[in-house]
């Protein structure tokens, strides 16, 4: 599934619930799901890892929908490779330990 289609699907599926929950609660849920993903990566099965990846993606899309961020647009920042050094693979002196 394309990223834009996924984000639209999340808006159709959860948009009303998202608006009622609000941004702060959605951020909290996203953070909790990231924690579950971290745990699944460390000691989960492949199926559990895939489950947590999908939950993180869903909550990320819900948050983006609530504040009007288009995920397909924002990932374009990486379309040319590393946004900092502009190469693929990245040749930054300290790898990827920056934001
Ligand atoms: Zn770089």
PDB file of C-alpha atoms and ligand atoms in Angstrom:
ATOM      1  CA  UNK A   1       0.000   0.000   0.000  1.00  0.00           C
ATOM      2  CA  UNK A   2       1.235   3.469  -0.886  1.00  0.00           C
ATOM      3  CA  UNK A   3       1.995   5.781   2.031  1.00  0.00           C
ATOM      4  CA  UNK A   4      -0.559   8.420   0.941  1.00  0.00           C
ATOM      5  CA  UNK A   5      -3.265   5.775   0.527  1.00  0.00           C
ATOM      6  CA  UNK A   6      -2.459   4.388   3.978  1.00  0.00           C
ATOM      7  CA  UNK A   7      -2.699   7.834   5.564  1.00  0.00           C
ATOM      8  CA  UNK A   8      -6.036   8.456   3.843  1.00  0.00           C
ATOM      9  CA  UNK A   9      -7.301   5.067   4.981  1.00  0.00           C
ATOM     10  CA  UNK A  10      -6.361   5.897   8.581  1.00  0.00           C
ATOM     11  CA  UNK A  11      -8.220   9.216   8.248  1.00  0.00           C
ATOM     12  CA  UNK A  12     -11.319   7.417   6.972  1.00  0.00           C
ATOM     13  CA  UNK A  13     -11.102   4.687   9.600  1.00  0.00           C
ATOM     14  CA  UNK A  14     -10.075   6.655  12.697  1.00  0.00           C
ATOM     15  CA  UNK A  15     -10.453  10.353  11.819  1.00  0.00           C
ATOM     16  CA  UNK A  16     -13.513  10.971  13.978  1.00  0.00           C
ATOM     17  CA  UNK A  17     -12.051   9.068  16.936  1.00  0.00           C
ATOM     18  CA  UNK A  18      -8.764  10.941  16.474  1.00  0.00           C
ATOM     19  CA  UNK A  19     -10.492  14.338  16.602  1.00  0.00           C
ATOM     20  CA  UNK A  20     -12.345  13.398  19.759  1.00  0.00           C
ATOM     21  CA  UNK A  21      -9.205  12.033  21.450  1.00  0.00           C
ATOM     22  CA  UNK A  22      -7.092  15.057  20.604  1.00  0.00           C
ATOM     23  CA  UNK A  23      -3.416  15.550  19.816  1.00  0.00           C
ATOM     24  CA  UNK A  24      -1.876  15.134  23.310  1.00  0.00           C
ATOM     25  CA  UNK A  25      -3.549  11.752  23.854  1.00  0.00           C
ATOM     26  CA  UNK A  26      -2.570  10.626  20.358  1.00  0.00           C
ATOM     27  CA  UNK A  27       1.068  11.561  21.043  1.00  0.00           C
ATOM     28  CA  UNK A  28       0.887   9.511  24.240  1.00  0.00           C
ATOM     29  CA  UNK A  29      -0.528   6.499  22.383  1.00  0.00           C
ATOM     30  CA  UNK A  30       2.131   6.795  19.684  1.00  0.00           C
ATOM     31  CA  UNK A  31       4.855   6.886  22.324  1.00  0.00           C
ATOM     32  CA  UNK A  32       3.380   3.825  24.017  1.00  0.00           C
ATOM     33  CA  UNK A  33       3.284   1.946  20.711  1.00  0.00           C
ATOM     34  CA  UNK A  34       6.909   2.871  20.017  1.00  0.00           C
ATOM     35  CA  UNK A  35       7.721   1.361  23.407  1.00  0.00           C
ATOM     36  CA  UNK A  36       5.882  -1.826  22.455  1.00  0.00           C
ATOM     37  CA  UNK A  37       7.792  -1.908  19.163  1.00  0.00           C
ATOM     38  CA  UNK A  38      11.078  -1.569  21.012  1.00  0.00           C
ATOM     39  CA  UNK A  39      10.126  -4.504  23.221  1.00  0.00           C
ATOM     40  CA  UNK A  40       9.000  -6.625  20.238  1.00  0.00           C
ATOM     41  CA  UNK A  41      12.243  -5.935  18.370  1.00  0.00           C
ATOM     42  CA  UNK A  42      14.221  -7.031  21.402  1.00  0.00           C
ATOM     43  CA  UNK A  43      12.330 -10.173  22.361  1.00  0.00           C
ATOM     44  CA  UNK A  44       9.252 -10.603  20.184  1.00  0.00           C
ATOM     45  CA  UNK A  45       8.434 -13.025  17.425  1.00  0.00           C
ATOM     46  CA  UNK A  46       8.463 -11.901  13.804  1.00  0.00           C
ATOM     47  CA  UNK A  47       4.648 -11.735  13.878  1.00  0.00           C
ATOM     48  CA  UNK A  48       4.734  -9.587  17.031  1.00  0.00           C
ATOM     49  CA  UNK A  49       7.298  -7.265  15.456  1.00  0.00           C
ATOM     50  CA  UNK A  50       5.162  -6.872  12.324  1.00  0.00           C
ATOM     51  CA  UNK A  51       2.112  -6.204  14.512  1.00  0.00           C
ATOM     52  CA  UNK A  52       3.905  -3.432  16.413  1.00  0.00           C
ATOM     53  CA  UNK A  53       5.290  -1.857  13.235  1.00  0.00           C
ATOM     54  CA  UNK A  54       1.761  -1.636  11.858  1.00  0.00           C
ATOM     55  CA  UNK A  55       0.467  -0.085  15.097  1.00  0.00           C
ATOM     56  CA  UNK A  56       3.237   2.523  15.113  1.00  0.00           C
ATOM     57  CA  UNK A  57       2.521   3.369  11.474  1.00  0.00           C
ATOM     58  CA  UNK A  58      -1.212   3.691  12.219  1.00  0.00           C
ATOM     59  CA  UNK A  59      -0.670   5.992  15.206  1.00  0.00           C
ATOM     60  CA  UNK A  60       1.893   8.034  13.292  1.00  0.00           C
ATOM     61  CA  UNK A  61      -0.624   8.503  10.466  1.00  0.00           C
ATOM     62  CA  UNK A  62      -3.360   9.418  12.970  1.00  0.00           C
ATOM     63  CA  UNK A  63      -1.154  12.080  14.530  1.00  0.00           C
ATOM     64  CA  UNK A  64      -0.150  13.427  11.124  1.00  0.00           C
ATOM     65  CA  UNK A  65      -3.813  13.600  10.082  1.00  0.00           C
ATOM     66  CA  UNK A  66      -4.745  15.538  13.204  1.00  0.00           C
ATOM     67  CA  UNK A  67      -2.181  18.260  12.653  1.00  0.00           C
ATOM     68  CA  UNK A  68      -2.366  18.359   8.864  1.00  0.00           C
ATOM     69  CA  UNK A  69       0.940  16.740   7.957  1.00  0.00           C
ATOM     70  CA  UNK A  70       1.170  14.836   4.672  1.00  0.00           C
ATOM     71  CA  UNK A  71       3.469  11.854   5.250  1.00  0.00           C
ATOM     72  CA  UNK A  72       4.208  11.290   1.555  1.00  0.00           C
ATOM     73  CA  UNK A  73       5.377  14.905   1.354  1.00  0.00           C
ATOM     74  CA  UNK A  74       7.546  14.872   4.467  1.00  0.00           C
ATOM     75  CA  UNK A  75       9.401  11.697   3.503  1.00  0.00           C
ATOM     76  CA  UNK A  76      10.504  13.521   0.338  1.00  0.00           C
ATOM     77  CA  UNK A  77      13.120  15.139   2.559  1.00  0.00           C
ATOM     78  CA  UNK A  78      14.997  11.843   2.247  1.00  0.00           C
ATOM     79  CA  UNK A  79      14.359  11.358  -1.481  1.00  0.00           C
ATOM     80  CA  UNK A  80      17.859  12.507  -2.404  1.00  0.00           C
ATOM     81  CA  UNK A  81      19.510  10.405   0.270  1.00  0.00           C
ATOM     82  CA  UNK A  82      20.845  11.828   3.504  1.00  0.00           C
ATOM     83  CA  UNK A  83      19.379  15.344   3.913  1.00  0.00           C
ATOM     84  CA  UNK A  84      22.568  16.490   5.613  1.00  0.00           C
ATOM     85  CA  UNK A  85      25.325  15.294   3.270  1.00  0.00           C
ATOM     86  CA  UNK A  86      23.152  14.584   0.224  1.00  0.00           C
ATOM     87  CA  UNK A  87      24.637  11.187  -0.522  1.00  0.00           C
ATOM     88  CA  UNK A  88      23.460   7.562  -0.693  1.00  0.00           C
ATOM     89  CA  UNK A  89      24.714   5.929   1.461  1.00  0.00           C
ATOM     90  CA  UNK A  90      25.210   8.671   4.018  1.00  0.00           C
ATOM     91  CA  UNK A  91      28.792   9.841   4.434  1.00  0.00           C
ATOM     92  CA  UNK A  92      28.275  12.025   7.487  1.00  0.00           C
ATOM     93  CA  UNK A  93      31.255  11.689   9.867  1.00  0.00           C
ATOM     94  CA  UNK A  94      29.180  10.218  12.684  1.00  0.00           C
ATOM     95  CA  UNK A  95      26.801   8.064  10.688  1.00  0.00           C
ATOM     96  CA  UNK A  96      23.158   8.646  11.502  1.00  0.00           C
ATOM     97  CA  UNK A  97      23.363   9.831  15.114  1.00  0.00           C
ATOM     98  CA  UNK A  98      21.753  13.168  14.367  1.00  0.00           C
ATOM     99  CA  UNK A  99      18.264  14.477  13.732  1.00  0.00           C
TER     100      UNK A  99
HETATM  101 ZN1  LIG B   1      24.794  12.081   5.755  1.00  0.00          ZN
END
